[in-house]
Amino acid sequence: MATGRTHRPATRSRGIPEATVARLPLYLRALTALSERSVPTVSSEELAAAAGVNSAKLRKDFSYLGSYGTRGVGYDVEYLVYQISRELGLTQDWPVVIVGIGNLGAALAGYGGFASRGFRVAALIDADPAMTGKPVAGIPVQHSDELEKIIEEDGVSIGVIATPAGVAQQVCDRLVAAGVTSILNFAPTVLSVPDGVDVRKVDLSIELQILAFHEQRKAGEESNAEADAGAEAETPAVAPPAPRGSTGATRKGPDGDVPAVMPA
Amino acid sequence: MATGRTHRPATRSRGIPEATVARLPLYLRALTALSERSVPTVSSEELAAAAGVNSAKLRKDFSYLGSYGTRGVGYDVEYLVYQISRELGLTQDWPVVIVGIGNLGAALAGYGGFASRGFRVAALIDADPAMTGKPVAGIPVQHSDELEKIIEEDGVSIGVIATPAGVAQQVCDRLVAAGVTSILNFAPTVLSVPDGVDVRKVDLSIELQILAFHEQRKAGEESNAEADAGAEAETPAVAPPAPRGSTGATRKGPDGDVPAVMPA
DNA sequence: CCATCTTTGTGCACGCGTTCACAAAGACAT
DNA sequence: ATGTCTTTGTGAACGCGTGCACAAAGATGG
């Protein structure tokens, strides 16, 4: 999960739990696929399988939206597509600005899933004057001096930050000052924003590290039966630094008292 | 949060809760920054602020790793960097393959955060023969025919999927069959994998839709006091489809009994 | 050596989210 | 109309994650 709500302590908005909101797009995608295949109705079991969730969870999720199913039959696909779209606010158009048109920003600008569902790239913005005017994905890049003007004139409320980490906070501040109240952050930094502004982050590096953790655990369990003088990569490249004032004493680890992590 | 563990039902691995694991990279990043500024120790309060979390939560998180702090002083920065790195498995090298070198794949290949911490791009793979041999971010693209060979020879266990949604599942199947056990999926699809394989997904479209939901709610609360004949964008572009067999009867919504969602 | 002060580590309670299991509701056949 | 069968909607129980609040630990100064 490359995400994580930064702000707003899980207050359930209008009675819809945050966890449910996060799954609605998943359901919507599955339903859209069914709709394109002209499937008229779908059961909670089928739809849950398509979305990769438990069917009971799906039914409870839908129950927060209202009673949109028919017992003995299932859910009307078209009707549900509309209800979820409306609940997510996708029946209206959301202009979005992308700030930072490097490799990633360009990729985002060209992302097809953008325009498809209510989102419209209102502007691409970069601080590099050499980029100004250059078309990316068919849209000319504008200089960051124009940022405030664009946001106010176009009524942009969603901003995407794809800049280097170093400038992300100040870009964020400018976006917020200009009126943006929702930010999708791709820069590897913790953004601080005032109350009322939502931030979601997408962080490749964090995702990989979480995968590495589980991967290591898998590998560790396999080789646990084998000799402890492990076959590979068990020895760290660098020696662990000693804690301040420590003279190499033992530390209380979760495995009990072991010598301060110093394999061989 | 652009992520979401797909598999493995929140089983706490070796006593460390999943939620804690997801925060460790955050702490590590903050600690690395402190380390570069040669800060020797840090209190839970300071570190928590830098990572954007509650200090009690941080202390509890660290308590799962062991007792690495000194009461009255705080945590030794270097020591903690090492401990967390080790816990996350970053003291060893993880070769990674990226499949699908379009805009996004190229951006990922060029992402600096990759090499910095234990991850190494072992290969870039694309199905388009025209791409083969072309260097992207300094690495020549290889044809997907080579996929199995590369994974086995290099011992790759982590794969990144940046292909179109249509082929993501079959790419995934090939990766898994060749030995990959951790997958980071950027394609907007639900991947199904056998037990023992971890999948994390990063989905721009879902993140935007979640933001739109909250954005809509904010706008709704503002205009609630105003006239209901809303100023803008309140009228859906398409009429809501009627549910199967419905003759336009009322539906039980969460707001009570209202006429089936048909504004004006 | 003792007192004071800072900061960790954690017991406890609370709330959210998930899952089970079942009654109610409706479709459909006879 | 009545009975059967399918599938929804939800009450209830459980487990995880969070945050409070405090006791224990150790540093520091006299």
mmCIF file of N, CA and C (backbone and C1' of nucleotides) in Angstrom, chain B residues 43-44 59-60 63 69 71-73 75, chain C residues 6-12 19 27-28:
data_model
loop_
_atom_site.group_PDB
_atom_site.id
_atom_site.type_symbol
_atom_site.label_atom_id
_atom_site.label_comp_id
_atom_site.label_asym_id
_atom_site.label_seq_id
_atom_site.Cartn_x
_atom_site.Cartn_y
_atom_site.Cartn_z
ATOM 1 N N SER B 43 15.088 12.254 20.731
ATOM 2 C CA SER B 43 14.029 11.783 21.616
ATOM 3 C C SER B 43 12.850 11.282 20.793
ATOM 4 N N SER B 44 12.004 10.499 21.416
ATOM 5 C CA SER B 44 10.848 9.962 20.702
ATOM 6 C C SER B 44 9.956 11.099 20.234
ATOM 7 N N ARG B 59 7.161 5.040 20.178
ATOM 8 C CA ARG B 59 7.822 4.263 21.238
ATOM 9 C C ARG B 59 7.323 2.824 21.252
ATOM 10 N N LYS B 60 6.023 2.678 21.070
ATOM 11 C CA LYS B 60 5.485 1.322 21.042
ATOM 12 C C LYS B 60 6.037 0.543 19.850
ATOM 13 N N SER B 63 9.392 -0.580 20.612
ATOM 14 C CA SER B 63 9.419 -1.599 21.661
ATOM 15 C C SER B 63 9.284 -2.997 21.064
ATOM 16 N N GLY B 69 16.377 2.306 23.381
ATOM 17 C CA GLY B 69 16.484 3.687 23.844
ATOM 18 C C GLY B 69 17.153 3.782 25.202
ATOM 19 N N ARG B 71 16.600 5.855 28.730
ATOM 20 C CA ARG B 71 15.668 6.736 29.429
ATOM 21 C C ARG B 71 16.373 7.993 29.899
ATOM 22 N N GLY B 72 15.722 9.084 29.725
ATOM 23 C CA GLY B 72 16.308 10.361 30.092
ATOM 24 C C GLY B 72 17.138 10.976 28.973
ATOM 25 N N VAL B 73 17.452 10.178 27.949
ATOM 26 C CA VAL B 73 18.286 10.680 26.860
ATOM 27 C C VAL B 73 17.570 10.607 25.512
ATOM 28 N N TYR B 75 17.111 8.104 21.798
ATOM 29 C CA TYR B 75 17.636 7.005 20.990
ATOM 30 C C TYR B 75 18.922 7.424 20.303
ATOM 31 P P DT C 6 13.082 18.441 33.507
ATOM 32 O "O5'" DT C 6 13.394 17.496 32.268
ATOM 33 C "C5'" DT C 6 14.742 17.271 31.873
ATOM 34 C "C4'" DT C 6 14.880 15.875 31.299
ATOM 35 C "C3'" DT C 6 13.869 15.549 30.195
ATOM 36 O "O3'" DT C 6 14.582 15.168 29.044
ATOM 37 C "C1'" DT C 6 14.009 13.782 31.777
ATOM 38 P P DT C 7 13.918 15.159 27.621
ATOM 39 O "O5'" DT C 7 13.609 13.611 27.401
ATOM 40 C "C5'" DT C 7 14.678 12.697 27.480
ATOM 41 C "C4'" DT C 7 14.126 11.297 27.579
ATOM 42 C "C3'" DT C 7 12.951 10.995 26.624
ATOM 43 O "O3'" DT C 7 13.266 9.849 25.870
ATOM 44 C "C1'" DT C 7 12.464 10.255 28.789
ATOM 45 P P DT C 8 12.272 9.278 24.745
ATOM 46 O "O5'" DT C 8 12.271 7.745 25.148
ATOM 47 C "C5'" DT C 8 13.511 7.125 25.443
ATOM 48 C "C4'" DT C 8 13.301 5.970 26.403
ATOM 49 C "C3'" DT C 8 12.506 4.808 25.814
ATOM 50 O "O3'" DT C 8 13.176 3.586 26.105
ATOM 51 C "C1'" DT C 8 11.500 5.553 27.841
ATOM 52 P P DG C 9 12.872 2.298 25.209
ATOM 53 O "O5'" DG C 9 11.695 1.582 26.018
ATOM 54 C "C5'" DG C 9 12.018 0.977 27.251
ATOM 55 C "C4'" DG C 9 10.752 0.472 27.935
ATOM 56 C "C3'" DG C 9 9.855 -0.419 27.064
ATOM 57 O "O3'" DG C 9 9.386 -1.473 27.896
ATOM 58 C "C1'" DG C 9 8.600 1.382 27.906
ATOM 59 P P DT C 10 8.613 -2.691 27.321
ATOM 60 O "O5'" DT C 10 7.147 -2.494 27.943
ATOM 61 C "C5'" DT C 10 7.016 -2.211 29.333
ATOM 62 C "C4'" DT C 10 5.561 -1.888 29.662
ATOM 63 C "C3'" DT C 10 4.515 -2.670 28.853
ATOM 64 O "O3'" DT C 10 3.428 -2.949 29.704
ATOM 65 C "C1'" DT C 10 4.077 -0.420 28.660
ATOM 66 P P DG C 11 3.105 -4.473 30.025
ATOM 67 O "O5'" DG C 11 1.868 -4.337 31.026
ATOM 68 C "C5'" DG C 11 2.017 -3.538 32.210
ATOM 69 C "C4'" DG C 11 0.704 -2.862 32.564
ATOM 70 C "C3'" DG C 11 -0.541 -3.659 32.231
ATOM 71 O "O3'" DG C 11 -1.539 -3.387 33.222
ATOM 72 C "C1'" DG C 11 -0.559 -1.645 31.000
ATOM 73 P P DC C 12 -2.941 -4.050 33.209
ATOM 74 O "O5'" DC C 12 -3.849 -2.938 32.538
ATOM 75 C "C5'" DC C 12 -3.819 -1.601 33.044
ATOM 76 C "C4'" DC C 12 -4.785 -0.742 32.235
ATOM 77 C "C3'" DC C 12 -6.062 -1.463 31.784
ATOM 78 O "O3'" DC C 12 -7.190 -0.669 32.116
ATOM 79 C "C1'" DC C 12 -5.012 -0.420 29.932
ATOM 80 P P DT C 19 -11.907 -10.128 6.757
ATOM 81 O "O5'" DT C 19 -12.860 -11.202 7.435
ATOM 82 C "C5'" DT C 19 -12.492 -11.726 8.707
ATOM 83 C "C4'" DT C 19 -13.704 -12.358 9.362
ATOM 84 C "C3'" DT C 19 -14.606 -13.143 8.396
ATOM 85 O "O3'" DT C 19 -14.522 -14.523 8.734
ATOM 86 C "C1'" DT C 19 -15.873 -11.784 9.910
ATOM 87 P P DA C 27 -38.733 -9.181 -6.533
ATOM 88 O "O5'" DA C 27 -38.203 -10.509 -7.228
ATOM 89 C "C5'" DA C 27 -36.804 -10.670 -7.464
ATOM 90 C "C4'" DA C 27 -36.510 -12.116 -7.831
ATOM 91 C "C3'" DA C 27 -37.332 -12.642 -9.007
ATOM 92 O "O3'" DA C 27 -36.499 -13.432 -9.842
ATOM 93 C "C1'" DA C 27 -37.712 -13.987 -7.093
ATOM 94 P P DC C 28 -36.942 -13.716 -11.344
ATOM 95 O "O5'" DC C 28 -37.319 -15.266 -11.299
ATOM 96 C "C5'" DC C 28 -36.624 -16.138 -10.419
ATOM 97 C "C4'" DC C 28 -37.432 -17.407 -10.213
ATOM 98 C "C3'" DC C 28 -38.417 -17.734 -11.357
ATOM 99 O "O3'" DC C 28 -38.237 -19.070 -11.749
ATOM 100 C "C1'" DC C 28 -39.497 -17.849 -9.263
#
